[in-house]
Amino acid sequence: MIIKTNKTIPASEITDPLIFSQRRKIIKALLAGTLLPSAIGNVSGKTNKSKWPDIIKNENSIDSEILTPVNLVKNYTNYYEFSFNKEDSTELAQNLKTDNWTIEMAGEIEKPGHYQLEDILKQQQLQEFVYRFRCVEAWSMVIPWVGFPLADLIKTLKPLSTAKFVKFTSIYQPDIMPKQRINAMLEWPYTEALRIDEAVHPLTVMAVGMYGDVLPKQNGAALRLVVPWKYGFKSIKAVVKIEFLKKAPLTTWHAYAPMEYGFYANVNPAVPHPRWSQFSERQLASGYFTPRRQTELFNGYAEHVASLYSNMDLQHFY
Ligand SMILES: Nc1nc2c(c(=O)[nH]1)N[C@H]1C(S)=C(S)[C@@H](COP(=O)(O)O)O[C@H]1N2
Ligand SMILES: [Mo]
């Protein structure tokens, strides 16, 4: 997210140092003739499934694209509770304690309560979901998540017919999350929400891992949401509460700048952000001469999700 400060630089114009140094390394290696696939991450599309050896790949996985190198995904993170800088947030997030994770389930359900993540996982069949991921700042990645469909969890909670929206809340821990202490611009804890039909859509995932391993703290451990057809800020990290509501709640980014960050936040090349175009995206760690990728409606998942919005004006409900 681009924070409104005195110097507002469109995200698309920023060449972050990590990408820059990675490119320099790649060019150096190319010149030296030493570039092995492992040097730029996994280019074969296979992951090293160390923790979950028998995991099955979800049918909605994309397989035609090259995965973003894991080291880039781990070191280029948006985690505003810690820092507005993508590398500092990675480092500071290591202070988060992610064991014995508990999630509060509340609102319009028959089975509210505090659930241990471990107990939830005993009921779920973990799968790998290889999804495109598109940040509203106009960069994108391809990530193999490990998790389960949110729909499978929601079923066990027995939602009432009055449950129309699902609200997610991130952990609030100002003692270790510096921006929760000193940044009053955003309201903490971070919250996000989906319409119930979006929440139970088979593409919507709760992730506990990526690249065959446990989710790194900076990427949202112990449990995060992944909604691949929406801008990245909807994919809330470190979820500690899931609430079923009758009405749409006000969520963090939407509350901060409603003209810039809509409730729906569906990826849409035809709806520019007020301060930059969403027509194309920079694929992280793509080749030096690779052109920007043309952004697709619903991030390429239109055949799966367009029907959710068939009666809606997407320019108005951005
Ligand atoms: N709690 C929380 N969740 C969050 C964020 C955040 O700052 N705090 N950033 C969002 C944004 S803007 C993006 S692009 C993705 C980034 O996920 P990644 O760092 O794992 O790539 O997380 C989203 N979820
Ligand atoms: Mo983002």
PDB file of C-alpha atoms in Angstrom, residues 77 79 82-83 87-98 176-178 216-220 237:
ATOM      1  CA  THR A  77       6.652  -8.356   2.642  1.00  0.00           C
ATOM      2  CA  TYR A  79       3.221  -6.107   7.175  1.00  0.00           C
ATOM      3  CA  PHE A  82       5.777  -3.911  11.965  1.00  0.00           C
ATOM      4  CA  SER A  83       6.990  -1.440   9.354  1.00  0.00           C
ATOM      5  CA  GLU A  87      12.542  -5.607   4.398  1.00  0.00           C
ATOM      6  CA  ASP A  88      12.219  -4.207   7.925  1.00  0.00           C
ATOM      7  CA  SER A  89       8.815  -5.842   8.325  1.00  0.00           C
ATOM      8  CA  THR A  90      10.358  -9.183   7.415  1.00  0.00           C
ATOM      9  CA  GLU A  91      12.953  -8.887  10.136  1.00  0.00           C
ATOM     10  CA  LEU A  92      10.725  -7.410  12.843  1.00  0.00           C
ATOM     11  CA  ALA A  93       8.043 -10.061  12.318  1.00  0.00           C
ATOM     12  CA  GLN A  94      10.413 -12.665  13.748  1.00  0.00           C
ATOM     13  CA  ASN A  95       9.449 -11.365  17.208  1.00  0.00           C
ATOM     14  CA  LEU A  96       5.923 -12.688  16.797  1.00  0.00           C
ATOM     15  CA  LYS A  97       5.073 -15.801  18.818  1.00  0.00           C
ATOM     16  CA  THR A  98       3.114 -18.142  16.595  1.00  0.00           C
ATOM     17  CA  ILE A 176       6.097  -6.253  19.611  1.00  0.00           C
ATOM     18  CA  MET A 177       4.357  -4.499  16.716  1.00  0.00           C
ATOM     19  CA  PRO A 178       5.862  -0.996  16.643  1.00  0.00           C
ATOM     20  CA  PRO A 216       7.082 -17.755   7.714  1.00  0.00           C
ATOM     21  CA  LYS A 217       6.122 -15.241  10.391  1.00  0.00           C
ATOM     22  CA  GLN A 218       6.537 -12.326   8.000  1.00  0.00           C
ATOM     23  CA  ASN A 219       4.131 -13.953   5.535  1.00  0.00           C
ATOM     24  CA  GLY A 220       1.313 -14.233   8.045  1.00  0.00           C
ATOM     25  CA  LYS A 237      -2.208 -12.120   7.991  1.00  0.00           C
TER      26      LYS A 237
END
